PDB file of C-alpha atoms in Angstrom:
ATOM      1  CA  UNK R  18      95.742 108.053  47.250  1.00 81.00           C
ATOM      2  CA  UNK R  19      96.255 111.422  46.298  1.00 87.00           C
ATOM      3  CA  UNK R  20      99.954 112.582  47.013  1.00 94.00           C
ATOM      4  CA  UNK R  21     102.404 115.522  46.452  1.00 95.00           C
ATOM      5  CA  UNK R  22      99.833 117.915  48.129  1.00 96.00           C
ATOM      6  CA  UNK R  23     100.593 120.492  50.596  1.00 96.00           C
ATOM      7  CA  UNK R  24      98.962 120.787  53.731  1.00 95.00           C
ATOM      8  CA  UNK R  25      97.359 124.319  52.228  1.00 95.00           C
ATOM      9  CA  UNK R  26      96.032 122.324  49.378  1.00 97.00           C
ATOM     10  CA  UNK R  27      94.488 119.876  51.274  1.00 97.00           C
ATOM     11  CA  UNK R  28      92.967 122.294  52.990  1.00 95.00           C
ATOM     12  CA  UNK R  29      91.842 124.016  50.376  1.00 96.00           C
ATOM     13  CA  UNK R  30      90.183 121.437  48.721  1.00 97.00           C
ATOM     14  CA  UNK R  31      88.224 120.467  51.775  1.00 96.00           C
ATOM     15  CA  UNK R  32      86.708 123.764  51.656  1.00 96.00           C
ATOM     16  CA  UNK R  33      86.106 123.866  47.909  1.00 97.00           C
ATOM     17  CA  UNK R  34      84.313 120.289  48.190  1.00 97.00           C
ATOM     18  CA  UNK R  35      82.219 121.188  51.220  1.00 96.00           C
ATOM     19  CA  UNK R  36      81.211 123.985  49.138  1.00 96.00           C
ATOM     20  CA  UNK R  37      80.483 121.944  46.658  1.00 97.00           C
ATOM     21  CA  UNK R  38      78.640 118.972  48.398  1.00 94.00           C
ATOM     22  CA  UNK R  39      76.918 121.758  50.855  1.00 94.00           C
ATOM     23  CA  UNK R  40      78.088 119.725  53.887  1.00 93.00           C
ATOM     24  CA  UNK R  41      81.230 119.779  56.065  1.00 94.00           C
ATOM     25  CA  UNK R  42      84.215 118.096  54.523  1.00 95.00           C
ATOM     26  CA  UNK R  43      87.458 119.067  56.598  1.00 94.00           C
ATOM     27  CA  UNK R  44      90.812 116.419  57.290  1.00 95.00           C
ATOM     28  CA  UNK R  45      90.899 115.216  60.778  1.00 94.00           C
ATOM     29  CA  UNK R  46      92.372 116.100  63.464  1.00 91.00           C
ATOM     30  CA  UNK R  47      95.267 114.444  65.210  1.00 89.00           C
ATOM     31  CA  UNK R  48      93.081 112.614  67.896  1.00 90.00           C
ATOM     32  CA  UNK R  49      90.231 111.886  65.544  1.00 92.00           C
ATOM     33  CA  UNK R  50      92.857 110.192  63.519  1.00 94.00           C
ATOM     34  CA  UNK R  51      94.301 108.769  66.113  1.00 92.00           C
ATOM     35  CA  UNK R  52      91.151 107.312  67.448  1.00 94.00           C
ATOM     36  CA  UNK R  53      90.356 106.084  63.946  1.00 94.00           C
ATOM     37  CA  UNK R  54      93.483 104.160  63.803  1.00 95.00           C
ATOM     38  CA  UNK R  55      93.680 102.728  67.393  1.00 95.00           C
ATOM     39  CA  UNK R  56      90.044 101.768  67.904  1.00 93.00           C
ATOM     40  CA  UNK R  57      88.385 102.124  71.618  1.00 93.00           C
ATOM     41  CA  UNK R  58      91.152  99.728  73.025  1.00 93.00           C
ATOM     42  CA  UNK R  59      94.304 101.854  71.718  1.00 94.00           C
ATOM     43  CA  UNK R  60      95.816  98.957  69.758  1.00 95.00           C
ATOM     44  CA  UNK R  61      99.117  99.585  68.544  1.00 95.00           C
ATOM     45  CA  UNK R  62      98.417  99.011  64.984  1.00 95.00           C
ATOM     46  CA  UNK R  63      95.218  99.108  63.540  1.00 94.00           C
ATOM     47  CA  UNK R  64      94.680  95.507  63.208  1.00 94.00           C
ATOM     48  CA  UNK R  65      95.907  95.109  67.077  1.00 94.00           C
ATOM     49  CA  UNK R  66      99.106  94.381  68.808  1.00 95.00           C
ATOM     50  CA  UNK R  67     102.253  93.544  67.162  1.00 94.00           C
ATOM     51  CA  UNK R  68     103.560  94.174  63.176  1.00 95.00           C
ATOM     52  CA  UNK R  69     102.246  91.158  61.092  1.00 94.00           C
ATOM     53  CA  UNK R  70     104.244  90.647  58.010  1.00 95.00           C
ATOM     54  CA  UNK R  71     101.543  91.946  54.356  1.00 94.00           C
ATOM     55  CA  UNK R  72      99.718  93.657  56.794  1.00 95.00           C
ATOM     56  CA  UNK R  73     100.629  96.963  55.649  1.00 95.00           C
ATOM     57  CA  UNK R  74     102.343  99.369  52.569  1.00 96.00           C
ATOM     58  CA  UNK R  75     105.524  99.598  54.195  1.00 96.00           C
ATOM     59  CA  UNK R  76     108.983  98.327  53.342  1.00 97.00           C
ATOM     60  CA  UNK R  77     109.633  95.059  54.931  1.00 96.00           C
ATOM     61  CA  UNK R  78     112.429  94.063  52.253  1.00 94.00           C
ATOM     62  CA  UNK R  79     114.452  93.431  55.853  1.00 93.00           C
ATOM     63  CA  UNK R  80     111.826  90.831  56.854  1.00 92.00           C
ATOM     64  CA  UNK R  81     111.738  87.150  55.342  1.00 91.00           C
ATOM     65  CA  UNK R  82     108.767  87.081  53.505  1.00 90.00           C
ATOM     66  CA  UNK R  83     108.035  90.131  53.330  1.00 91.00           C
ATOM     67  CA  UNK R  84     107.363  92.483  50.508  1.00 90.00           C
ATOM     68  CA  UNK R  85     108.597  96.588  49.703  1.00 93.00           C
ATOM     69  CA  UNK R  86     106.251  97.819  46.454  1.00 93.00           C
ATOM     70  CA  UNK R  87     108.469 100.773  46.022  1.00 92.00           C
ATOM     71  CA  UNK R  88     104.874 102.935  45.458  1.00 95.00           C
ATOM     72  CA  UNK R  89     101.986 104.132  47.131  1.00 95.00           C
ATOM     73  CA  UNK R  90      98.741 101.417  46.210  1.00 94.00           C
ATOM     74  CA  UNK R  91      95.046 101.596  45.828  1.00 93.00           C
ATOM     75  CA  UNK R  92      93.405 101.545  49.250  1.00 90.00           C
ATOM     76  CA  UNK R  93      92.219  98.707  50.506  1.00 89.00           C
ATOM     77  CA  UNK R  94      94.639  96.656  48.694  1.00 92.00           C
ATOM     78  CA  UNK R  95      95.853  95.247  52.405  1.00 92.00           C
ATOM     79  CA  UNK R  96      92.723  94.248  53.770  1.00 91.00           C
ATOM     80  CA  UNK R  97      94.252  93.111  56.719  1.00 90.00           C
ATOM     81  CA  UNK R  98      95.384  97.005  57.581  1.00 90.00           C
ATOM     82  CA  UNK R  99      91.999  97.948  58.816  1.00 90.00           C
ATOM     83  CA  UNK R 100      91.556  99.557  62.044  1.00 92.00           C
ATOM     84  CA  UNK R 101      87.798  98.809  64.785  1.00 92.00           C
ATOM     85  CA  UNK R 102      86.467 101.380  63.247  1.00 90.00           C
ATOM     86  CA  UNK R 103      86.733 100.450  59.953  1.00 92.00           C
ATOM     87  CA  UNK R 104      89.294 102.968  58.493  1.00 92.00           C
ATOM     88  CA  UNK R 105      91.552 101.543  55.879  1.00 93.00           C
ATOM     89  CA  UNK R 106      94.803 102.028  55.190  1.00 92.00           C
ATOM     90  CA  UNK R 107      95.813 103.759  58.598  1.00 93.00           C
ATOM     91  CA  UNK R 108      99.357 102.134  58.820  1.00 94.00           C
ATOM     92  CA  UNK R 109     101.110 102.421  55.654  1.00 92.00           C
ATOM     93  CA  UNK R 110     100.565 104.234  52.387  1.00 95.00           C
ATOM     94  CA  UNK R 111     101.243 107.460  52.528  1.00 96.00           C
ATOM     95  CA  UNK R 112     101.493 110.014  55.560  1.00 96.00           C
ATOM     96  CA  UNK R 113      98.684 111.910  56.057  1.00 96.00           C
ATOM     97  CA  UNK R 114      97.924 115.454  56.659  1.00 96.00           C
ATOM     98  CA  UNK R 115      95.989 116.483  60.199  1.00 95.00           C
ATOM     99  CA  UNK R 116      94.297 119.683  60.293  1.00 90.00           C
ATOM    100  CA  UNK R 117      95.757 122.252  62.738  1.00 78.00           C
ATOM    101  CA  UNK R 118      99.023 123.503  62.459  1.00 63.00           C
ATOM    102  CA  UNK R 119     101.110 123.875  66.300  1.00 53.00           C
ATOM    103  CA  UNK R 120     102.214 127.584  66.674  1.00 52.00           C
ATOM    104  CA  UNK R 121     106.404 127.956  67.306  1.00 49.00           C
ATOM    105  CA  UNK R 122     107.563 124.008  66.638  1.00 49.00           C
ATOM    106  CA  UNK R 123     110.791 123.301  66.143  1.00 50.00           C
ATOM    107  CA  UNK R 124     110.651 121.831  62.629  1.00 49.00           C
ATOM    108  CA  UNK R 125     114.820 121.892  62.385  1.00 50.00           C
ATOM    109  CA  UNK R 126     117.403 122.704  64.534  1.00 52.00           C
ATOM    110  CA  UNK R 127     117.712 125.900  62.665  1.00 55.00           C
ATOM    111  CA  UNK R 128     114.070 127.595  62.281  1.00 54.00           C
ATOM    112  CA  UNK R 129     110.907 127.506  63.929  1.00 61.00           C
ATOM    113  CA  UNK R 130     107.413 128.269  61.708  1.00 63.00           C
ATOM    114  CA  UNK R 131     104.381 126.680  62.000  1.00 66.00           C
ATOM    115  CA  UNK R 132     104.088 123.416  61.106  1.00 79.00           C
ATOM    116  CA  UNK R 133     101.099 120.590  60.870  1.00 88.00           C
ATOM    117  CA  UNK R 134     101.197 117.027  62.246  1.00 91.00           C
ATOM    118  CA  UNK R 135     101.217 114.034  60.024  1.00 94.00           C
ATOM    119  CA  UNK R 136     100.078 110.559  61.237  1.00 94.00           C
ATOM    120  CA  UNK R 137     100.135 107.146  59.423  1.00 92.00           C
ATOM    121  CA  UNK R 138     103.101 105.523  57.751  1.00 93.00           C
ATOM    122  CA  UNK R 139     104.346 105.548  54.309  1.00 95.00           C
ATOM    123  CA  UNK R 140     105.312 103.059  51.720  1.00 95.00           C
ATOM    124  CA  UNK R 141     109.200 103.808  52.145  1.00 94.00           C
ATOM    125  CA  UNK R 142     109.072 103.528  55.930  1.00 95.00           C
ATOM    126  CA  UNK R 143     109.849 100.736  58.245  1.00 94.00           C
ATOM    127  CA  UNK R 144     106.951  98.105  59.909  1.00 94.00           C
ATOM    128  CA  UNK R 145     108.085 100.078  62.727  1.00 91.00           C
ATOM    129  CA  UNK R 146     107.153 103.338  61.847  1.00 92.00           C
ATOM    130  CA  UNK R 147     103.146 102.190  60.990  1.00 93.00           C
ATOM    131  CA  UNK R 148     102.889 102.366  64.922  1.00 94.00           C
ATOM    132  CA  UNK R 149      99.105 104.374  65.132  1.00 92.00           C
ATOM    133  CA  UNK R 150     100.934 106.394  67.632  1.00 90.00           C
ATOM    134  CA  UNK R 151     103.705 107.739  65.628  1.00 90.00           C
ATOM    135  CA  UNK R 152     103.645 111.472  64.006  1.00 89.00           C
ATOM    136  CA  UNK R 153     105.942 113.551  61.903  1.00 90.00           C
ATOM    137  CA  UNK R 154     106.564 117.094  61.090  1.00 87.00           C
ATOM    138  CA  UNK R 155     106.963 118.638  58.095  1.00 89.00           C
ATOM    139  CA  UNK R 156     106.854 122.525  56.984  1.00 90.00           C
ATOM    140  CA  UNK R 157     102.967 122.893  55.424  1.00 92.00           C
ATOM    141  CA  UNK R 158     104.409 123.915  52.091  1.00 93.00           C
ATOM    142  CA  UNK R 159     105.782 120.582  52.106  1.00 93.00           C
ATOM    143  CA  UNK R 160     104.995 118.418  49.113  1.00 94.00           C
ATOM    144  CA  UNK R 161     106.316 114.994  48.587  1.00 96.00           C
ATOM    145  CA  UNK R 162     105.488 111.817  46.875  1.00 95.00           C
ATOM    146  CA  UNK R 163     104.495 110.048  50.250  1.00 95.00           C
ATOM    147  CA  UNK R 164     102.510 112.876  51.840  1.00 96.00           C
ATOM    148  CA  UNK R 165      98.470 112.618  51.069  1.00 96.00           C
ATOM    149  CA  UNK R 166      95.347 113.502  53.166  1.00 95.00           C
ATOM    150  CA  UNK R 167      92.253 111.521  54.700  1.00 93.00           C
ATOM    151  CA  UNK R 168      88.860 113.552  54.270  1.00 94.00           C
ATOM    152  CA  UNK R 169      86.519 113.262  57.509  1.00 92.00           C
ATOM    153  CA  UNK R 170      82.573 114.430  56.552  1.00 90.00           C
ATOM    154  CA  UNK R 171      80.430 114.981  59.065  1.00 79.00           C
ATOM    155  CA  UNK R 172      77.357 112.608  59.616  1.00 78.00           C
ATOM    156  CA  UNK R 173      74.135 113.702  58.442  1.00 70.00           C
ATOM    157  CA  UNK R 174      71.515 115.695  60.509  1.00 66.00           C
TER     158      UNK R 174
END
């Protein structure tokens, strides 16, 4: 996966590729994503109910067995983190950019600015946090070595 992209760039390169392609590329939004992840039944991970242990790219030093790569990997290295509708990678990774960014949220206790919604789980985060329903915050000038995107393309007509 791509990573240490802002949420401008990754919007920016959806509309240079759709350009490009002549065809609607865009990054999804939050319940697109969401639905992606959870499936039709609104499993809690995107293999189903519960953490299972190699499932994911998260860091599971704390549990036996389990494995922390200390890196984001190729996707579909874990097989096993594939959600109903066939999206890879949905639970661990990197977090991943939606596209609309929430007018006036509190980003810090300090400043409010606009600020997009990340979903999905990165490879320095906690079994825990690869939950389909959990989403984070960060400024959209935000670039970091976990933070990536997901592109969404429209079907053909």
């Amino acid at each position: 996966p791509r990573t240490d992209v802002d949420w401008y760039e990754a919007t920016a390169f959806t509309c240079w590729l759709s350009d490009r392609l002549n065809e609607t590329i865009r990054l999804p939004n939050e319940h697109e994503w969401e639905k992606a992840a959870r499936g039709e039944r609104g499993f809690e991970y995107p293999w189903g109910e519960g953490y299972e242990t190699g499932n994911a790219n998260v860091d599971e030093s704390d549990i036996e067995g389990g494995t922390h790569l200390q890196q984001t990997v190729a996707v579909g290295l874990y097989p096993r983190d594939e959600s109903p509708s066939g999206s890879r990678d949905m639970a661990g990774n990197v977090l991943e950019w939606c596209d609309k960014i929430a007018n006036n949220v509190k980003v810090s206790t300090r400043n409010t600015r606009p600020s997009p919604v990340l979903r999905g789980s990165a490879w320095h985060y906690i079994p825990g946090s690869a939950r389909a329903a959990n989403r984070f915050r960060y400024y959209p000038d935000s670039r970091y070595y976990f933070i990536g995107f997901r592109l969404l393309r429209s079907p053909p007509s």
